[in-house]
Amino acid sequence: MSEAFSINEDMDQATLERVIKAVHLFTGITITEQKKTMLQSRLRRRMRELKIAHYSDYMDFLDKTAGEKQGFIDVMTTNETFFFRTPRIWEYFQKTYLPEWASQNPKSTLKIWSAASSSGEEAYSIAISCQELQDRHPGFEYSIGGSDISSEVLKEAKAGEYFEKSVEFMKRSKMELFEKHFQTKEEGMYEISSKLKQKVKFQAHNLFGIKKDQYDIIFLRNVLIYFSSEDQEIVLRNISRSLKEDGILIIGESESLNRLETPFEFKSACIYTLAKKKDK
């Protein structure tokens, strides 16, 4: 009888520094040494798949194996989210932004980007909101793009299948919408409607690169907190190049652009616009 595969639980200081450096190099995310336990936990999942017993051996494998970069990124960027997170943002989007935009742009298609969209809960929350408006006003058209650096969460987003924890809040607060746009796949598992799946296009994108499309509104929520101030400014400059001149940027409730050099100006909590260029 063979011994169960086990992993050395203790990551030494030199290896910890290698991991932190690799996370920043590949994702831009800044992680402190105080997150050592979290880093070990996430790496263990990948190491068990590869049957590598020591953290230092895994980092050696990462250094010499080009194809492992994505596997490393996937385990290091695991984030949990849920539908209609931060109600006041959705209150603004549904009751203020969408009707005003539709009224001012009757013959245009609203273009939306859910940046760092993780497993798709935010992008589909956007889709549900837009579809509700289209059901009331058939002339309204919309297009949604979702992106993330992790190939694993993009697969989940495209599948559009969610466990109870992702939809629990929506079931409590928006049961009518939940029943309209979801179907039960099996006990504790729900699937977004095929109509909404077709409305959202997911693709891989690193926020340290520039997306060439132009959007009316960009959701960049709960991702800036993982970057240093300098990297936040780089990401925000890149984002600004994808936002139309009169566009809106929405960030997370625990984030702020104060004390950063960015092309944005404050509109209200979590909501920013591009700064107006001053006449010389």
mmCIF file of C-alpha atoms in Angstrom:
data_model
loop_
_atom_site.group_PDB
_atom_site.id
_atom_site.type_symbol
_atom_site.label_atom_id
_atom_site.label_comp_id
_atom_site.label_asym_id
_atom_site.label_seq_id
_atom_site.Cartn_x
_atom_site.Cartn_y
_atom_site.Cartn_z
ATOM 1 C CA MET A 1 0.000 0.000 0.000
ATOM 2 C CA SER A 2 1.580 3.272 -1.147
ATOM 3 C CA GLU A 3 1.850 6.326 1.077
ATOM 4 C CA ALA A 4 -0.554 9.224 0.474
ATOM 5 C CA PHE A 5 1.049 12.084 -1.401
ATOM 6 C CA SER A 6 2.053 14.855 1.017
ATOM 7 C CA ILE A 7 3.430 18.376 0.718
ATOM 8 C CA ASN A 8 6.039 19.997 2.894
ATOM 9 C CA GLU A 9 3.910 22.466 4.881
ATOM 10 C CA ASP A 10 6.715 24.939 5.600
ATOM 11 C CA MET A 11 7.645 27.470 2.921
ATOM 12 C CA ASP A 12 11.082 28.947 3.643
ATOM 13 C CA GLN A 13 11.802 32.671 3.396
ATOM 14 C CA ALA A 14 13.700 32.480 0.111
ATOM 15 C CA THR A 15 10.877 30.554 -1.575
ATOM 16 C CA LEU A 16 8.253 32.912 -0.152
ATOM 17 C CA GLU A 17 10.098 35.825 -1.744
ATOM 18 C CA ARG A 18 10.228 33.947 -5.064
ATOM 19 C CA VAL A 19 6.477 33.333 -4.948
ATOM 20 C CA ILE A 20 5.663 36.963 -4.128
ATOM 21 C CA LYS A 21 7.933 38.152 -6.947
ATOM 22 C CA ALA A 22 6.331 35.728 -9.438
ATOM 23 C CA VAL A 23 2.808 36.809 -8.471
ATOM 24 C CA HIS A 24 3.695 40.426 -9.156
ATOM 25 C CA LEU A 25 5.562 39.616 -12.372
ATOM 26 C CA PHE A 26 2.723 37.588 -13.886
ATOM 27 C CA THR A 27 -0.351 39.409 -12.521
ATOM 28 C CA GLY A 28 0.727 42.789 -11.159
ATOM 29 C CA ILE A 29 -0.788 41.862 -7.801
ATOM 30 C CA THR A 30 1.219 42.982 -4.779
ATOM 31 C CA ILE A 31 1.150 40.465 -1.899
ATOM 32 C CA THR A 32 2.882 40.887 1.441
ATOM 33 C CA GLU A 33 4.727 38.234 3.426
ATOM 34 C CA GLN A 34 1.852 38.270 5.923
ATOM 35 C CA LYS A 35 -0.187 36.392 3.276
ATOM 36 C CA LYS A 36 2.151 33.385 3.454
ATOM 37 C CA THR A 37 -0.586 31.019 4.698
ATOM 38 C CA MET A 38 -2.880 31.983 1.829
ATOM 39 C CA LEU A 39 -0.075 31.563 -0.713
ATOM 40 C CA GLN A 40 0.748 28.105 0.640
ATOM 41 C CA SER A 41 -2.893 27.065 0.524
ATOM 42 C CA ARG A 42 -3.327 28.148 -3.082
ATOM 43 C CA LEU A 43 -0.061 26.606 -4.241
ATOM 44 C CA ARG A 44 -0.829 23.284 -2.570
ATOM 45 C CA ARG A 45 -3.796 22.757 -4.882
ATOM 46 C CA ARG A 46 -1.581 23.026 -7.947
ATOM 47 C CA MET A 47 1.296 21.069 -6.416
ATOM 48 C CA ARG A 48 -0.976 18.113 -5.640
ATOM 49 C CA GLU A 49 -2.086 18.047 -9.274
ATOM 50 C CA LEU A 50 1.546 17.966 -10.375
ATOM 51 C CA LYS A 51 2.689 15.705 -7.492
ATOM 52 C CA ILE A 52 5.399 18.151 -6.423
ATOM 53 C CA ALA A 53 6.126 17.889 -2.699
ATOM 54 C CA HIS A 54 8.166 21.043 -1.976
ATOM 55 C CA TYR A 55 7.384 24.691 -2.659
ATOM 56 C CA SER A 56 10.927 25.371 -3.852
ATOM 57 C CA ASP A 57 10.673 22.476 -6.311
ATOM 58 C CA TYR A 58 7.434 23.903 -7.664
ATOM 59 C CA MET A 59 9.049 27.324 -8.185
ATOM 60 C CA ASP A 60 11.927 25.625 -10.033
ATOM 61 C CA PHE A 61 9.325 23.878 -12.196
ATOM 62 C CA LEU A 62 7.580 27.209 -12.850
ATOM 63 C CA ASP A 63 10.858 28.854 -13.877
ATOM 64 C CA LYS A 64 11.732 26.197 -16.445
ATOM 65 C CA THR A 65 8.240 25.335 -17.750
ATOM 66 C CA ALA A 66 6.702 28.017 -19.948
ATOM 67 C CA GLY A 67 3.305 26.323 -19.989
ATOM 68 C CA GLU A 68 3.004 26.441 -16.198
ATOM 69 C CA LYS A 69 2.621 30.223 -16.088
ATOM 70 C CA GLN A 70 -1.147 30.026 -16.651
ATOM 71 C CA GLY A 71 -1.569 27.332 -14.008
ATOM 72 C CA PHE A 72 0.238 29.551 -11.511
ATOM 73 C CA ILE A 73 -1.888 32.562 -12.459
ATOM 74 C CA ASP A 74 -5.093 30.547 -12.109
ATOM 75 C CA VAL A 75 -4.421 29.413 -8.541
ATOM 76 C CA MET A 76 -3.134 32.807 -7.445
ATOM 77 C CA THR A 77 -6.074 34.858 -8.717
ATOM 78 C CA THR A 78 -8.933 32.880 -7.217
ATOM 79 C CA ASN A 79 -11.614 35.344 -6.063
ATOM 80 C CA GLU A 80 -15.096 34.851 -4.673
ATOM 81 C CA THR A 81 -17.966 37.094 -5.682
ATOM 82 C CA PHE A 82 -21.754 36.972 -6.002
ATOM 83 C CA PHE A 83 -24.613 38.437 -8.015
ATOM 84 C CA PHE A 84 -25.540 42.101 -7.451
ATOM 85 C CA ARG A 85 -22.764 42.723 -4.940
ATOM 86 C CA THR A 86 -22.935 46.268 -3.457
ATOM 87 C CA PRO A 87 -26.657 47.143 -3.925
ATOM 88 C CA ARG A 88 -26.185 50.917 -4.249
ATOM 89 C CA ILE A 89 -24.052 50.445 -7.342
ATOM 90 C CA TRP A 90 -26.827 48.428 -8.983
ATOM 91 C CA GLU A 91 -29.412 50.937 -7.818
ATOM 92 C CA TYR A 92 -27.453 53.637 -9.652
ATOM 93 C CA PHE A 93 -26.852 51.497 -12.741
ATOM 94 C CA GLN A 94 -30.454 50.324 -13.104
ATOM 95 C CA LYS A 95 -32.399 53.404 -12.060
ATOM 96 C CA THR A 96 -30.139 56.279 -13.101
ATOM 97 C CA TYR A 97 -27.439 55.312 -15.582
ATOM 98 C CA LEU A 98 -29.334 52.945 -17.900
ATOM 99 C CA PRO A 99 -32.514 55.017 -18.433
ATOM 100 C CA GLU A 100 -30.511 58.232 -18.882
ATOM 101 C CA TRP A 101 -28.128 56.627 -21.372
ATOM 102 C CA ALA A 102 -30.992 55.031 -23.341
ATOM 103 C CA SER A 103 -32.824 58.340 -23.497
ATOM 104 C CA GLN A 104 -29.764 60.241 -24.700
ATOM 105 C CA ASN A 105 -28.605 57.578 -27.196
ATOM 106 C CA PRO A 106 -31.782 56.141 -28.772
ATOM 107 C CA LYS A 107 -30.061 54.693 -31.858
ATOM 108 C CA SER A 108 -26.797 53.477 -30.301
ATOM 109 C CA THR A 109 -25.659 50.247 -28.671
ATOM 110 C CA LEU A 110 -24.499 50.538 -25.072
ATOM 111 C CA LYS A 111 -21.018 49.023 -24.738
ATOM 112 C CA ILE A 112 -20.013 47.729 -21.296
ATOM 113 C CA TRP A 113 -16.824 46.122 -20.019
ATOM 114 C CA SER A 114 -16.701 44.050 -16.845
ATOM 115 C CA ALA A 115 -12.949 44.105 -16.256
ATOM 116 C CA ALA A 116 -11.515 41.444 -13.935
ATOM 117 C CA SER A 117 -14.891 39.725 -14.211
ATOM 118 C CA SER A 118 -13.805 36.565 -12.374
ATOM 119 C CA SER A 119 -16.392 33.779 -12.761
ATOM 120 C CA GLY A 120 -18.962 36.088 -14.354
ATOM 121 C CA GLU A 121 -21.347 37.074 -11.569
ATOM 122 C CA GLU A 122 -20.804 40.794 -12.196
ATOM 123 C CA ALA A 123 -21.046 40.534 -15.992
ATOM 124 C CA TYR A 124 -24.297 38.599 -15.786
ATOM 125 C CA SER A 125 -25.672 41.020 -13.181
ATOM 126 C CA ILE A 126 -25.036 43.718 -15.791
ATOM 127 C CA ALA A 127 -26.740 41.595 -18.443
ATOM 128 C CA ILE A 128 -29.814 41.010 -16.275
ATOM 129 C CA SER A 129 -30.091 44.757 -15.631
ATOM 130 C CA CYS A 130 -29.770 45.591 -19.335
ATOM 131 C CA GLN A 131 -32.175 42.861 -20.414
ATOM 132 C CA GLU A 132 -34.808 44.147 -18.024
ATOM 133 C CA LEU A 133 -34.576 47.551 -19.686
ATOM 134 C CA GLN A 134 -34.694 45.999 -23.163
ATOM 135 C CA ASP A 135 -37.809 44.008 -22.210
ATOM 136 C CA ARG A 136 -39.523 47.308 -21.379
ATOM 137 C CA HIS A 137 -37.983 49.224 -24.307
ATOM 138 C CA PRO A 138 -37.262 46.872 -27.242
ATOM 139 C CA GLY A 139 -35.303 49.557 -29.100
ATOM 140 C CA PHE A 140 -32.547 49.499 -26.483
ATOM 141 C CA GLU A 141 -29.447 47.534 -27.511
ATOM 142 C CA TYR A 142 -26.453 46.528 -25.413
ATOM 143 C CA SER A 143 -23.148 44.671 -25.694
ATOM 144 C CA ILE A 144 -21.149 43.294 -22.739
ATOM 145 C CA GLY A 145 -17.550 42.142 -22.574
ATOM 146 C CA GLY A 146 -16.087 40.329 -19.593
ATOM 147 C CA SER A 147 -12.373 39.720 -19.055
ATOM 148 C CA ASP A 148 -10.019 38.134 -16.576
ATOM 149 C CA ILE A 149 -6.417 36.985 -16.420
ATOM 150 C CA SER A 150 -7.400 33.520 -15.170
ATOM 151 C CA SER A 151 -8.359 30.901 -17.754
ATOM 152 C CA GLU A 152 -10.097 28.806 -15.084
ATOM 153 C CA VAL A 153 -12.570 31.461 -13.993
ATOM 154 C CA LEU A 154 -13.242 32.368 -17.624
ATOM 155 C CA LYS A 155 -14.325 28.761 -18.220
ATOM 156 C CA GLU A 156 -16.685 29.046 -15.270
ATOM 157 C CA ALA A 157 -18.040 32.359 -16.548
ATOM 158 C CA LYS A 158 -18.734 30.976 -20.013
ATOM 159 C CA ALA A 159 -20.499 27.952 -18.518
ATOM 160 C CA GLY A 160 -22.745 30.281 -16.490
ATOM 161 C CA GLU A 161 -23.394 27.690 -13.774
ATOM 162 C CA TYR A 162 -23.371 28.781 -10.136
ATOM 163 C CA PHE A 163 -23.588 27.261 -6.672
ATOM 164 C CA GLU A 164 -25.962 28.526 -4.015
ATOM 165 C CA LYS A 165 -23.447 30.931 -2.435
ATOM 166 C CA SER A 166 -23.214 32.975 -5.667
ATOM 167 C CA VAL A 167 -26.976 33.450 -6.027
ATOM 168 C CA GLU A 168 -28.039 33.459 -2.371
ATOM 169 C CA PHE A 169 -28.131 37.251 -2.068
ATOM 170 C CA MET A 170 -30.023 37.616 -5.355
ATOM 171 C CA LYS A 171 -32.591 35.025 -4.280
ATOM 172 C CA ARG A 172 -33.189 36.970 -1.063
ATOM 173 C CA SER A 173 -33.374 40.436 -2.597
ATOM 174 C CA LYS A 174 -34.476 39.902 -6.217
ATOM 175 C CA MET A 175 -36.360 36.599 -6.289
ATOM 176 C CA GLU A 176 -38.503 37.605 -9.261
ATOM 177 C CA LEU A 177 -35.423 38.348 -11.364
ATOM 178 C CA PHE A 178 -33.749 35.162 -10.210
ATOM 179 C CA GLU A 179 -36.675 33.009 -11.276
ATOM 180 C CA LYS A 180 -36.857 34.796 -14.624
ATOM 181 C CA HIS A 181 -33.195 34.515 -15.599
ATOM 182 C CA PHE A 182 -32.035 31.258 -13.947
ATOM 183 C CA GLN A 183 -33.000 27.638 -14.146
ATOM 184 C CA THR A 184 -32.175 24.926 -11.633
ATOM 185 C CA LYS A 185 -29.589 22.570 -13.102
ATOM 186 C CA GLU A 186 -29.491 20.288 -10.070
ATOM 187 C CA GLU A 187 -29.844 20.631 -6.308
ATOM 188 C CA GLY A 188 -27.771 23.661 -5.252
ATOM 189 C CA MET A 189 -26.637 24.460 -8.816
ATOM 190 C CA TYR A 190 -28.215 27.107 -11.064
ATOM 191 C CA GLU A 191 -27.641 28.113 -14.667
ATOM 192 C CA ILE A 192 -28.034 31.543 -16.226
ATOM 193 C CA SER A 193 -30.378 31.688 -19.234
ATOM 194 C CA SER A 194 -28.896 30.905 -22.653
ATOM 195 C CA LYS A 195 -30.161 34.277 -23.894
ATOM 196 C CA LEU A 196 -27.973 36.134 -21.404
ATOM 197 C CA LYS A 197 -25.007 33.844 -22.053
ATOM 198 C CA GLN A 198 -25.140 34.936 -25.663
ATOM 199 C CA LYS A 199 -25.103 38.588 -24.611
ATOM 200 C CA VAL A 200 -21.789 38.394 -22.736
ATOM 201 C CA LYS A 201 -18.497 37.702 -24.494
ATOM 202 C CA PHE A 202 -15.657 36.622 -22.189
ATOM 203 C CA GLN A 203 -11.980 36.746 -23.094
ATOM 204 C CA ALA A 204 -8.589 36.696 -21.412
ATOM 205 C CA HIS A 205 -7.045 40.085 -20.721
ATOM 206 C CA ASN A 206 -4.275 41.379 -18.467
ATOM 207 C CA LEU A 207 -5.071 44.822 -17.070
ATOM 208 C CA PHE A 208 -1.463 45.837 -17.651
ATOM 209 C CA GLY A 209 -2.208 45.666 -21.363
ATOM 210 C CA ILE A 210 -4.389 48.032 -23.368
ATOM 211 C CA LYS A 211 -7.781 46.943 -24.695
ATOM 212 C CA LYS A 212 -8.480 48.577 -28.041
ATOM 213 C CA ASP A 213 -12.292 48.650 -27.764
ATOM 214 C CA GLN A 214 -14.135 51.745 -26.576
ATOM 215 C CA TYR A 215 -16.778 51.454 -23.864
ATOM 216 C CA ASP A 216 -19.526 53.661 -22.445
ATOM 217 C CA ILE A 217 -19.109 52.263 -18.937
ATOM 218 C CA ILE A 218 -16.416 50.107 -17.349
ATOM 219 C CA PHE A 219 -16.760 48.115 -14.127
ATOM 220 C CA LEU A 220 -13.345 47.749 -12.456
ATOM 221 C CA ARG A 221 -14.419 46.641 -9.011
ATOM 222 C CA ASN A 222 -12.487 45.039 -6.181
ATOM 223 C CA VAL A 223 -9.272 44.492 -8.112
ATOM 224 C CA LEU A 224 -7.282 47.711 -7.585
ATOM 225 C CA ILE A 225 -6.857 46.810 -3.902
ATOM 226 C CA TYR A 226 -4.484 44.029 -4.941
ATOM 227 C CA PHE A 227 -2.072 46.417 -6.699
ATOM 228 C CA SER A 228 0.527 48.855 -5.410
ATOM 229 C CA SER A 229 -0.183 52.580 -5.918
ATOM 230 C CA GLU A 230 2.205 52.698 -8.869
ATOM 231 C CA ASP A 231 0.555 49.702 -10.529
ATOM 232 C CA GLN A 232 -2.910 51.093 -9.840
ATOM 233 C CA GLU A 233 -1.959 54.193 -11.804
ATOM 234 C CA ILE A 234 -0.710 52.091 -14.732
ATOM 235 C CA VAL A 235 -3.933 50.058 -14.803
ATOM 236 C CA LEU A 236 -6.125 53.154 -14.586
ATOM 237 C CA ARG A 237 -4.262 54.852 -17.434
ATOM 238 C CA ASN A 238 -4.798 51.750 -19.548
ATOM 239 C CA ILE A 239 -8.478 51.629 -18.601
ATOM 240 C CA SER A 240 -8.922 55.300 -19.515
ATOM 241 C CA ARG A 241 -7.849 54.556 -23.088
ATOM 242 C CA SER A 242 -10.774 52.156 -23.437
ATOM 243 C CA LEU A 243 -13.375 54.557 -22.033
ATOM 244 C CA LYS A 244 -15.318 56.934 -24.241
ATOM 245 C CA GLU A 245 -14.877 60.635 -23.538
ATOM 246 C CA ASP A 246 -18.184 60.879 -21.656
ATOM 247 C CA GLY A 247 -17.908 57.386 -20.155
ATOM 248 C CA ILE A 248 -18.257 56.153 -16.583
ATOM 249 C CA LEU A 249 -15.842 54.104 -14.474
ATOM 250 C CA ILE A 250 -17.147 52.153 -11.483
ATOM 251 C CA ILE A 251 -14.731 50.849 -8.827
ATOM 252 C CA GLY A 252 -15.171 48.811 -5.633
ATOM 253 C CA GLU A 253 -16.617 50.101 -2.379
ATOM 254 C CA SER A 254 -13.303 49.647 -0.554
ATOM 255 C CA GLU A 255 -11.294 51.410 -3.263
ATOM 256 C CA SER A 256 -10.488 55.054 -3.900
ATOM 257 C CA LEU A 257 -8.546 57.041 -6.476
ATOM 258 C CA ASN A 258 -7.602 59.705 -3.939
ATOM 259 C CA ARG A 259 -3.887 60.522 -3.869
ATOM 260 C CA LEU A 260 -3.366 58.733 -7.201
ATOM 261 C CA GLU A 261 -2.306 60.426 -10.428
ATOM 262 C CA THR A 262 -5.056 59.287 -12.796
ATOM 263 C CA PRO A 263 -7.081 60.628 -15.759
ATOM 264 C CA PHE A 264 -10.282 60.365 -13.688
ATOM 265 C CA GLU A 265 -12.293 62.722 -11.529
ATOM 266 C CA PHE A 266 -14.734 61.904 -8.745
ATOM 267 C CA LYS A 267 -18.463 61.895 -9.549
ATOM 268 C CA SER A 268 -19.887 60.098 -6.512
ATOM 269 C CA ALA A 269 -18.957 57.163 -4.282
ATOM 270 C CA CYS A 270 -17.358 54.458 -6.483
ATOM 271 C CA ILE A 271 -18.206 56.387 -9.662
ATOM 272 C CA TYR A 272 -15.707 58.359 -11.763
ATOM 273 C CA THR A 273 -15.581 60.149 -15.105
ATOM 274 C CA LEU A 274 -12.679 61.095 -17.314
ATOM 275 C CA ALA A 275 -11.215 64.438 -16.256
ATOM 276 C CA LYS A 276 -12.038 67.253 -18.646
ATOM 277 C CA LYS A 277 -9.076 68.597 -20.557
ATOM 278 C CA LYS A 278 -8.281 72.158 -19.566
ATOM 279 C CA ASP A 279 -8.013 74.799 -22.261
ATOM 280 C CA LYS A 280 -4.565 76.331 -22.579
#
